[in-house]
XYZ file of C-alpha atoms in Angstrom:
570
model
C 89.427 80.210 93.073
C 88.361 77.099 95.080
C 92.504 76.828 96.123
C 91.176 79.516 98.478
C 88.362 77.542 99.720
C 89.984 74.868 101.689
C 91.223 77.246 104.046
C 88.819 80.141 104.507
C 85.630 78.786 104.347
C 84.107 77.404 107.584
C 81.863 74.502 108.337
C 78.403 75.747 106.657
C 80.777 76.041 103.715
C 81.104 80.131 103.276
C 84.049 81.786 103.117
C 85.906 83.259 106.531
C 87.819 85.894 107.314
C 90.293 83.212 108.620
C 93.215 84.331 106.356
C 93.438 88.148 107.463
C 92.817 87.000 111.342
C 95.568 84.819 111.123
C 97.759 87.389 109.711
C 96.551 89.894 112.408
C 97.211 87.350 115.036
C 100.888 86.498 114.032
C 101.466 90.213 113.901
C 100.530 90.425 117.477
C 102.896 87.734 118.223
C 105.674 89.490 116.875
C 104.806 92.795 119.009
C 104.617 90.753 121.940
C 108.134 88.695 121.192
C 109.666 92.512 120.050
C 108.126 93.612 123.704
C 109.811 90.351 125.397
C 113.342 90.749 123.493
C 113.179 94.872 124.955
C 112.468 93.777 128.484
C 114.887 90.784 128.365
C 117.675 93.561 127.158
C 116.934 96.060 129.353
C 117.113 93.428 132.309
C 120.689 92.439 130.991
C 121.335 95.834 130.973
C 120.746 96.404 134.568
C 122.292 92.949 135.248
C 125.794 93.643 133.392
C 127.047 95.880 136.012
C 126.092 93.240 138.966
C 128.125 90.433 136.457
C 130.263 90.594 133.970
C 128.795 87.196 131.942
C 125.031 86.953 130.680
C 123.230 84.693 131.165
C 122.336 82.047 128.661
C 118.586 82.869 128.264
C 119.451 86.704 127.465
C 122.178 85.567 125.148
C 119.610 83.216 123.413
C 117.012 85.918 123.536
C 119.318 88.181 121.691
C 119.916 86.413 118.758
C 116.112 85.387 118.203
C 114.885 86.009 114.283
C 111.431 86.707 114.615
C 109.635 85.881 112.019
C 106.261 86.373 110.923
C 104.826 82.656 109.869
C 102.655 82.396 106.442
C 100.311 80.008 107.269
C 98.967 77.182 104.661
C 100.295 78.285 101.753
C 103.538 76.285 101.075
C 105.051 72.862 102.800
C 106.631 74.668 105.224
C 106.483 71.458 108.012
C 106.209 68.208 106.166
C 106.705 64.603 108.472
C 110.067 63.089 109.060
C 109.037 60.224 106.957
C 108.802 62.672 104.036
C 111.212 65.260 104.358
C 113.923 63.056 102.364
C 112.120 62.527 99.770
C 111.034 66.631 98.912
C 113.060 68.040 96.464
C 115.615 71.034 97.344
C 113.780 73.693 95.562
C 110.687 72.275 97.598
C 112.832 72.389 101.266
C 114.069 75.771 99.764
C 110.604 77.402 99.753
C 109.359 76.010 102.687
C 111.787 77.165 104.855
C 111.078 80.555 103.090
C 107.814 79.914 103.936
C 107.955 81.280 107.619
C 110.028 84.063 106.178
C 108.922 87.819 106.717
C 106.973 90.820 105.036
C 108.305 93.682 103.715
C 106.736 97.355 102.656
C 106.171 98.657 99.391
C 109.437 100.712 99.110
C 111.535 96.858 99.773
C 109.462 95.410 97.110
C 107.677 92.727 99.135
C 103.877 92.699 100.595
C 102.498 96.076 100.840
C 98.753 96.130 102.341
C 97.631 99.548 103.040
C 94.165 100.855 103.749
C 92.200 102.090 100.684
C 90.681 105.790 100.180
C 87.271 105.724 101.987
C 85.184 102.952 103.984
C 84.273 100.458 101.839
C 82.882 97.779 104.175
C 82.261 97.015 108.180
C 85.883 95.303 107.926
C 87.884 99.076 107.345
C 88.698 98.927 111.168
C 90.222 95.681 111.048
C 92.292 97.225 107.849
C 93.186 99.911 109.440
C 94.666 98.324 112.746
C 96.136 95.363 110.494
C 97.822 98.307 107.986
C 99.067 100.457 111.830
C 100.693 97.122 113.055
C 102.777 96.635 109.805
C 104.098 99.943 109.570
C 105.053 99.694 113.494
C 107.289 96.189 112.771
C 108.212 96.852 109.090
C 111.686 97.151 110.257
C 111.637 93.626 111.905
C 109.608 91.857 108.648
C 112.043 90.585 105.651
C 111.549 89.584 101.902
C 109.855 86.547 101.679
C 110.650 85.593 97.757
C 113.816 85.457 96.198
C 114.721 87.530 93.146
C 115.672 84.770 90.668
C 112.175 83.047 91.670
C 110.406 85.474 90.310
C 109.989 86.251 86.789
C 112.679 89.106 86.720
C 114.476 85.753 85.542
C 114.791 84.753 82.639
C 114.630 81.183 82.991
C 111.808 81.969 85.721
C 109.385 83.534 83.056
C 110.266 80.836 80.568
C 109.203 78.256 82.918
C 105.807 80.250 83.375
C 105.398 80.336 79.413
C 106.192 76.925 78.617
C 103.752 75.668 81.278
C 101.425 78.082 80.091
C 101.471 77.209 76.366
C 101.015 73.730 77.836
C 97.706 74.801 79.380
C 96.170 76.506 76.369
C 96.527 73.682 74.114
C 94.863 71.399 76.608
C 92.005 73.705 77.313
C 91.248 74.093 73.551
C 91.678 70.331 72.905
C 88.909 69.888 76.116
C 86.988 72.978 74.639
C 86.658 71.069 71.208
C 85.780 67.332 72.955
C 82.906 69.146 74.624
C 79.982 67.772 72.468
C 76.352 66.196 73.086
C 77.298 62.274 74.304
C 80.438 63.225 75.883
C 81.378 62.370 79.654
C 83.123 64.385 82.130
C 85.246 61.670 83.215
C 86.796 60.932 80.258
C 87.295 64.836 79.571
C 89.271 64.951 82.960
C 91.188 61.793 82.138
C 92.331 63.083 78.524
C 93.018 66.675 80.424
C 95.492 65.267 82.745
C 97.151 62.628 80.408
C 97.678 65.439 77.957
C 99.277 67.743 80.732
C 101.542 64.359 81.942
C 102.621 64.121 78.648
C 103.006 67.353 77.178
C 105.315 68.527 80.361
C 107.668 65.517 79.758
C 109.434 67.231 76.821
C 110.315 70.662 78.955
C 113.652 71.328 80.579
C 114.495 67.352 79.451
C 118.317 68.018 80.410
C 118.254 70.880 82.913
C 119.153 69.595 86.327
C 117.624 71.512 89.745
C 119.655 72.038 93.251
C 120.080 68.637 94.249
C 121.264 66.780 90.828
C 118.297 65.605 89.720
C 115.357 66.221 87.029
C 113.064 69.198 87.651
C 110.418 68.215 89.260
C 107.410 68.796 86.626
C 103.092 67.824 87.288
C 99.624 68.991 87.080
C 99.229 71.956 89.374
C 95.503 71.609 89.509
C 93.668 68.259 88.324
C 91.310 68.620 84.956
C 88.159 69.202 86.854
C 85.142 69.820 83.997
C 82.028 71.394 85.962
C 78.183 71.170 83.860
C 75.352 74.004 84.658
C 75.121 74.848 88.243
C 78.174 73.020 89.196
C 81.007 75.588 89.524
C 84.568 73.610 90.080
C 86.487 70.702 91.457
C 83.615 68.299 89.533
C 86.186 65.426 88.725
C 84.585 62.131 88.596
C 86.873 58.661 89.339
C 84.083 56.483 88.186
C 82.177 56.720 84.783
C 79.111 56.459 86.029
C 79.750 59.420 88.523
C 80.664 61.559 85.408
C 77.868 64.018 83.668
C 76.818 63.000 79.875
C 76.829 66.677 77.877
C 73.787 67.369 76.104
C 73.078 70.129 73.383
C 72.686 73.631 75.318
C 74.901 72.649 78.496
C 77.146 75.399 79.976
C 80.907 73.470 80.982
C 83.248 75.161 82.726
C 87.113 73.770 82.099
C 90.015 74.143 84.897
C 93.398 72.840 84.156
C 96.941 73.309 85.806
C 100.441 72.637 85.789
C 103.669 73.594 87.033
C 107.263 72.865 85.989
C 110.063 73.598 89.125
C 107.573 74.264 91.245
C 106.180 77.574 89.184
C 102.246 76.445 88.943
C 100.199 78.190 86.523
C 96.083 77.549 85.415
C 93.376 78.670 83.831
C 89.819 78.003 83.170
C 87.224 78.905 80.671
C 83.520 78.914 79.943
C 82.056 77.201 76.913
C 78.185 75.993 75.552
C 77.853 72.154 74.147
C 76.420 72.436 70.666
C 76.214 69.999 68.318
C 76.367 71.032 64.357
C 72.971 71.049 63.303
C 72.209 73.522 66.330
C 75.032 75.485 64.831
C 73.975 75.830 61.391
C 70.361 76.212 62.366
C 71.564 78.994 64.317
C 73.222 80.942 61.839
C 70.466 79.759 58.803
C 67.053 80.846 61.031
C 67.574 81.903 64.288
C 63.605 82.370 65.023
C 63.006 78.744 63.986
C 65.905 77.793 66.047
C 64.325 79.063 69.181
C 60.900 77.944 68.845
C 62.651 73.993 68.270
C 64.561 74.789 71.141
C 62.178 76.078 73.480
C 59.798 72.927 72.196
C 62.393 69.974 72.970
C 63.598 71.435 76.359
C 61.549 72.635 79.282
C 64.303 74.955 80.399
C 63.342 78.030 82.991
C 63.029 81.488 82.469
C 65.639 81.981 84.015
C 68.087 80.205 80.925
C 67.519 83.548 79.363
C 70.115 85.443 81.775
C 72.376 82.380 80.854
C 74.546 84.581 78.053
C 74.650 87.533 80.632
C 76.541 85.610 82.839
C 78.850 84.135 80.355
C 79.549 87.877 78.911
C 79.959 89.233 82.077
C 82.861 86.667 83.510
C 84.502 87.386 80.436
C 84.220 91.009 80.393
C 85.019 90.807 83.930
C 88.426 89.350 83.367
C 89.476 91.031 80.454
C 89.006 94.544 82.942
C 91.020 92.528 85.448
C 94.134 91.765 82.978
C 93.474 95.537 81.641
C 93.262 97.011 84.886
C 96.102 94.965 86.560
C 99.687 97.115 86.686
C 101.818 98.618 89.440
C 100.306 100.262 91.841
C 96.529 98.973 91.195
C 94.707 98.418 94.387
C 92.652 95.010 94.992
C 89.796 97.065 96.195
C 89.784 98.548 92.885
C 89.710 95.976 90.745
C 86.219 94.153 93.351
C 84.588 98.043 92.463
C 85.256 97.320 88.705
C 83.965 93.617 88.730
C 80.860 94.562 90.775
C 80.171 97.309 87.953
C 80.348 95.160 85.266
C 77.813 92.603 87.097
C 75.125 95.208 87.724
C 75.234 95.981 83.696
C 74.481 92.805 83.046
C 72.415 92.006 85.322
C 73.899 88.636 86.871
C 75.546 87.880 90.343
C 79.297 87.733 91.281
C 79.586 84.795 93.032
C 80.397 84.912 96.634
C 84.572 83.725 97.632
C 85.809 83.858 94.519
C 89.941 84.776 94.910
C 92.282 85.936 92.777
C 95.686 85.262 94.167
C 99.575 86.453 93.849
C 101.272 83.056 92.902
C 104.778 82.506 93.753
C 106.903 78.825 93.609
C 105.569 76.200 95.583
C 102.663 78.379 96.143
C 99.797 78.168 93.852
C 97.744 80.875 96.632
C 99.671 83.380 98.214
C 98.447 85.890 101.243
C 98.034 89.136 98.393
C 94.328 88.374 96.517
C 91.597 90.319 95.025
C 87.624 88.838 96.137
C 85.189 88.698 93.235
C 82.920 90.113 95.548
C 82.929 92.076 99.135
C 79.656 91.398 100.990
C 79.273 93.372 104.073
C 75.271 93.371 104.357
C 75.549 89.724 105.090
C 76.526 87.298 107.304
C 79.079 85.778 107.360
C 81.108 88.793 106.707
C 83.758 88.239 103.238
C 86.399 90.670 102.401
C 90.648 90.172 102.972
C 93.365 92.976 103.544
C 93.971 95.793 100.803
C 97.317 95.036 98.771
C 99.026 96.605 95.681
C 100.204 94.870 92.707
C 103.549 95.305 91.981
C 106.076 95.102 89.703
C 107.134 91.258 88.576
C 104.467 89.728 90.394
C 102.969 86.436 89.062
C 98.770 86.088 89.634
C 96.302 83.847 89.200
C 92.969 85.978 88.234
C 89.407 84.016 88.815
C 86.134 85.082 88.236
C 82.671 83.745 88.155
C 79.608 85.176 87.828
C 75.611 82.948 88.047
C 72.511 83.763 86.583
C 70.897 83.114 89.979
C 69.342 85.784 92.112
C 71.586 84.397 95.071
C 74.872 84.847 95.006
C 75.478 82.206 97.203
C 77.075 78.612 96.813
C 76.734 75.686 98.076
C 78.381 72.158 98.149
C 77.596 69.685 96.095
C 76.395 66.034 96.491
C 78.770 64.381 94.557
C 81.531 62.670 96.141
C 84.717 64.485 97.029
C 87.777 63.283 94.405
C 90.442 66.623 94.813
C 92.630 67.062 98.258
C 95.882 68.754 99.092
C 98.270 68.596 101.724
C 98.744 70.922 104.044
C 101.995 71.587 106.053
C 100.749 70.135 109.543
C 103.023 67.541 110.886
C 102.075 63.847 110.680
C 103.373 61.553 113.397
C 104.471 58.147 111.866
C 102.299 55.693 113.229
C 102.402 51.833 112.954
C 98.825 51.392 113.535
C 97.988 53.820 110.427
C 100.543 52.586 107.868
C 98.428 53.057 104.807
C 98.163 56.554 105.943
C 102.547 56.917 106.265
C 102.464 55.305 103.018
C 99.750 57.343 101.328
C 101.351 60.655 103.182
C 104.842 60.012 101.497
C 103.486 59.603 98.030
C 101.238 62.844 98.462
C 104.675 64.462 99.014
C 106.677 62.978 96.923
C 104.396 63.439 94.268
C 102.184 66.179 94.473
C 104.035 68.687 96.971
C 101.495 71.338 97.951
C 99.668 71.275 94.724
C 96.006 69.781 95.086
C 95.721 66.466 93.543
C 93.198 63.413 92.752
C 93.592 60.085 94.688
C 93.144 58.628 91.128
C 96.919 59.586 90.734
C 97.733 57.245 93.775
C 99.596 54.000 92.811
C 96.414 51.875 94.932
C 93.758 54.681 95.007
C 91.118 52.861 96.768
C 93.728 52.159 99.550
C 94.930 55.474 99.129
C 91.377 57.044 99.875
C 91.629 54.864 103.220
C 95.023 56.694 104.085
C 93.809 60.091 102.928
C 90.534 59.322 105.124
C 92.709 59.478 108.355
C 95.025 62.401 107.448
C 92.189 64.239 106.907
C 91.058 63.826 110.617
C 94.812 64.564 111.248
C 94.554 68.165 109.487
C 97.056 66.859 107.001
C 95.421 67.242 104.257
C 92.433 69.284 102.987
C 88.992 68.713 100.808
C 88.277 70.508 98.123
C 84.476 69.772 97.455
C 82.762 70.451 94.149
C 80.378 73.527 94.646
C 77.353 74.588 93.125
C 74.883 77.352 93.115
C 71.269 75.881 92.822
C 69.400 73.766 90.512
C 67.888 74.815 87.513
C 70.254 77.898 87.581
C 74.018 77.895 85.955
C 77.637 79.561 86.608
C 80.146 80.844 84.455
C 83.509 80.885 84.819
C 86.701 82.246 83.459
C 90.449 82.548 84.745
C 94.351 83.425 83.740
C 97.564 83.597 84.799
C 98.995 86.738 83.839
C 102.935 88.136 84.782
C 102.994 91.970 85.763
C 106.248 93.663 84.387
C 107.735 97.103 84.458
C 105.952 98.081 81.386
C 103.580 95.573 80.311
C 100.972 92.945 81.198
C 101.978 89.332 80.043
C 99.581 86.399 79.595
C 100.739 83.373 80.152
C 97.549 81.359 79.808
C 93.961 81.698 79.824
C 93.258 84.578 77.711
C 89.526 85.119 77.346
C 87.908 85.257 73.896
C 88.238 89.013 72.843
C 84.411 88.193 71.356
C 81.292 86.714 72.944
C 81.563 83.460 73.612
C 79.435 81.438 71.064
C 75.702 80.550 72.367
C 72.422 79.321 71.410
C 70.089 82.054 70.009
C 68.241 81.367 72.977
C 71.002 81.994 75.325
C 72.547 85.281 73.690
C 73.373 87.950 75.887
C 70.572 90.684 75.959
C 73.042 93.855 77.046
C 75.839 94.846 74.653
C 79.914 95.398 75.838
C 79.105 98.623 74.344
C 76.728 99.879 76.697
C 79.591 99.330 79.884
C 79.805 102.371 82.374
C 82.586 104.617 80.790
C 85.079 103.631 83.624
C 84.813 100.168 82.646
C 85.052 101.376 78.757
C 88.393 103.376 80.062
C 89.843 100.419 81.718
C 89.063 97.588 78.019
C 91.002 100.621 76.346
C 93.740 100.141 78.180
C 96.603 98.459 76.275
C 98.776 95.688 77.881
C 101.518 97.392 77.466
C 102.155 100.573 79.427
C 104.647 103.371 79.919
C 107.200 103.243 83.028
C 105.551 105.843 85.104
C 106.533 104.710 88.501
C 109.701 105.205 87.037
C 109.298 109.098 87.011
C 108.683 109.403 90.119
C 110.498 107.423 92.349
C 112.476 109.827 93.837
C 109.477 112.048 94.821
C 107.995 108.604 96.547
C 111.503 108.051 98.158
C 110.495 111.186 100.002
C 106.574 111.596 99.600
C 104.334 109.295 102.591
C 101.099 109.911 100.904
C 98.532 106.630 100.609
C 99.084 104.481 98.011
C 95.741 105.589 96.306
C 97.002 109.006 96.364
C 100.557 108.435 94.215
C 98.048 106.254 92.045
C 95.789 109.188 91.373
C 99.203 111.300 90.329
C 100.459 108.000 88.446
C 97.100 108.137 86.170
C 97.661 111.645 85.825
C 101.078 111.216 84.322
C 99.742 108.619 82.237
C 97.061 111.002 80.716
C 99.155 113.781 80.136
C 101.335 111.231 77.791
């Protein structure tokens, strides 16, 4: 979720529509370099009759690739001080970086416009879908076969690093008890990833003849009430004490060869005498609870929210297979938060993951606002088949959906893949630059992982006024109000769903008697019912009719429709 922040949200801190623009605007580019490269062709043409040898700017023109760039998504430009130091696999994807789109028959992006208007933004969908069908033959793959996990070593990678993950999040889920502080939960988290990912792949060599390159994908952030991520602390004092009723939200994330992979998940700080008063007297548990705390009304929605971020993701996983459209998946979210009663809250991505890039150009938004400004929605995709993504969902017992940053200090950056300029006057900055890269890649980081961090802070300070690297502020709804929060990475097959981490408790998450959920899962519209139903694993429909969408041009909600209607026949 907040990967997406740092580049689509503008200054009042909201999210943009920055992402699809930019798209839009390099797909003009190419129409007006494919309009150049006809005109320049035509003029040799006319020319070759006048002389029999081009000239050199025609010949050059000729031979242009154009490509369609992907902006800030992998290290596609990193400084000359740098470069040497970036693995191969890393150099690999970054060149693929500026590499091209393809349409759904070559197995690559496929963003198509979905049945109906759904918000002010179907225009811009519709113009964004017509230019990609006019230059599909001039767009390429953009992801190599054996990167994704069609491999075997590929998916093994994924699991290993998602096992990793798990254990850490229940060891952190476990620690979280009355008199504990955030900042040592974040410091165990990322020992225990440093640690744990040391004994993968020990003899396996990458590209260039050395050790896989192998770190924390996302730093152990541990976020308390209304805070809702990137809360991790560098000084003790900065850190949050848990007390007996607190609602902590866990993110944690790693990556071995450059495959990331993270998850996050929602639990409630109780200590064991809450717990067995609890399940002894439930009635005398609330009245001592509602005696020793002066919490709000508004506490009372608390389990609603918890119940409905995990319901929410568990119809994500369920609802996630070939041929599922984005727009789909926002209807069934928003359904599932008008049961219970609660607010999706407002930029929340799920994104396609690929190596070397944690946030990829396909995502699904929690939630499409269209009433208000500024306006929040991104491009219709389709899942496909051996796609990796990162699903992330979060859901506040507020009235407002809206976030908002937080006053604590800033501790998690990233680079992006501006060029620096080496400069003599700014060495800290070369030297803090070349560590970021060496180290960290495009993968956010803390400056607590810097061999001098308070002289690292300086350099980050000044490549941040560069554009070189990014903020990634902790965010919060308001006071007095909490968020809940779950995510997974999950691998899309041919015939199944895989979960590689993050899988949500299949029951409610355990609460205070005071905090329970008032609605039942029970009580879900049927088409959210249909969807939990829905096993993992799946028959190879898309397989039956290939040939007929070899021929057939219908929208993809259209061959979805006739896809479900195989499935219910079976």
């Amino acid at each position: 979720m907040a990967r997406g922040y740092s580049s689509s949200r503008s200054k009042s801190g909201r999210p943009t529509l920055r992402m699809k623009r930019s798209r839009s605007m390099s797909l003009h580019a190419l129409r007006r370099s494919m309009e150049a490269r006809k005109a320049v062709k035509a003029a040799d043409d006319d020319s070759a009759a006048a002389s029999s040898t081009p000239s050199a700017v025609a010949t050059e023109a000729s031979h242009k690739t154009l490509k369609v760039l992907r902006q800030g998504h992998a290290p596609s430009s990193l400084s000359s001080a740098a470069a040497d130091a970036v693995p191969a696999a890393a150099k690999a994807a970054a060149t693929k970086a500026t590499a091209k789109f393809v349409s759904a028959d070559g197995g690559g992006r496929s963003v198509t416009s979905s049945a109906g208007t759904r918000s002010k933004s179907a225009a811009f969908r519709r113009n964004l879908a017509d230019l990609e069908k006019l230059f599909d033959d001039a767009m390429e793959a953009s992801e190599d076969e054996d990167e994704t996990v069609l491999n075997t070593t590929t998916m093994t990678k994924y699991k290993e690093c998602g096992r990793i993950v798990d254990a850490v999040l229940d060891q952190l889920a476990a620690a979280c008890v009355p008199g504990a502080n955030t900042k040592a939960l974040c410091d165990v988290g990322d020992e225990e990833i440093v640690k744990r990912l040391k004994g993968l792949f020990v003899k396996t060599k990458g590209a260039d003849g050395k050790r896989l390159a192998r770190g924390i994908s996302y730093p152990t952030n541990v976020s308390v009430n209304e805070m809702l991520c990137n809360d991790s602390p560098y000084r003790v004092e900065d850190g949050t004490i848990l007390k007996d009723g607190d609602v902590v939200k866990v993110h944690v994330g790693c990556h071995l060869d450059g495959y990331p992979v993270s998850a996050a998940r929602t639990v409630v700080v109780a200590s064991r005498a809450a717990t067995a008063a609890a399940e002894g007297d439930e009635e005398a548990s609330q009245r001592k609870r509602g005696g020793a705390t002066a919490t709000s009304s508004s506490r009372l929605a608390v389990g609603n929210a918890i119940e409905a971020a995990r319901v929410a993701l568990l119809a994500m996983m369920h609802a996630l297979r070939p041929g599922a459209l984005n727009a789909d998946i926002t209807d069934l979210i928003a359904a599932i938060g008008q049961h219970y009663g609660v607010q999706a809250v407002e930029g929340v991505l799920s994104n396609r993951s690929k190596r070397w890039v944690p946030d990829g150009m396909d995502c699904i938004i929690a939630r499409r606002v269209a009433s208000d400004g500024p306006h929040q929605d991104v491009a219709d995709c389709e899942v496909h088949e051996h796609q990796v993504w990162c699903l992330d969902v979060a859901f506040t017992n507020n009235d407002n959906y809206r976030i908002t940053l937080s006053e604590k200090p800033v501790t998690l950056f990233r680079r992006t893949p501006h060029d620096f300029e080496a400069d003599a006057r700014v060495k800290q900055a070369n030297e803090t630059l070349q560590e970021i890269t060496d180290a960290h890649f495009c993968f956010p980081f803390h400056f607590k992982s810097l061999a001098n961090p308070l002289k690292g802070k300086l350099g980050i300070h000044v490549l941040q006024k560069k554009g070189v690297v990014d903020r990634l502020p902790p965010l919060r709804t308001k006071h007095g109000y909490v968020t809940a929060r779950f995510s997974a990475t999950v691998a899309v097959m041919a015939k199944r769903v895989t979960v590689l981490c993050g899988a949500p408790p299949t029951a409610p998450v355990a609460t205070p008697p005071a905090m329970r959920s008032t609605m039942s899962e029970d009580t879900l519209p049927a088409e959210v019912l249909a969807v939990l139903r829905c096993p993992y694993e799946f028959a190879d429909v898309r397989a039956a009719v290939t040939a007929n969408d070899a021929e057939d041009h219908s929208s993809p909600a259209k061959k979805r429709m006739r896809i479900e209607a195989m499935e219910n026949e079976e």
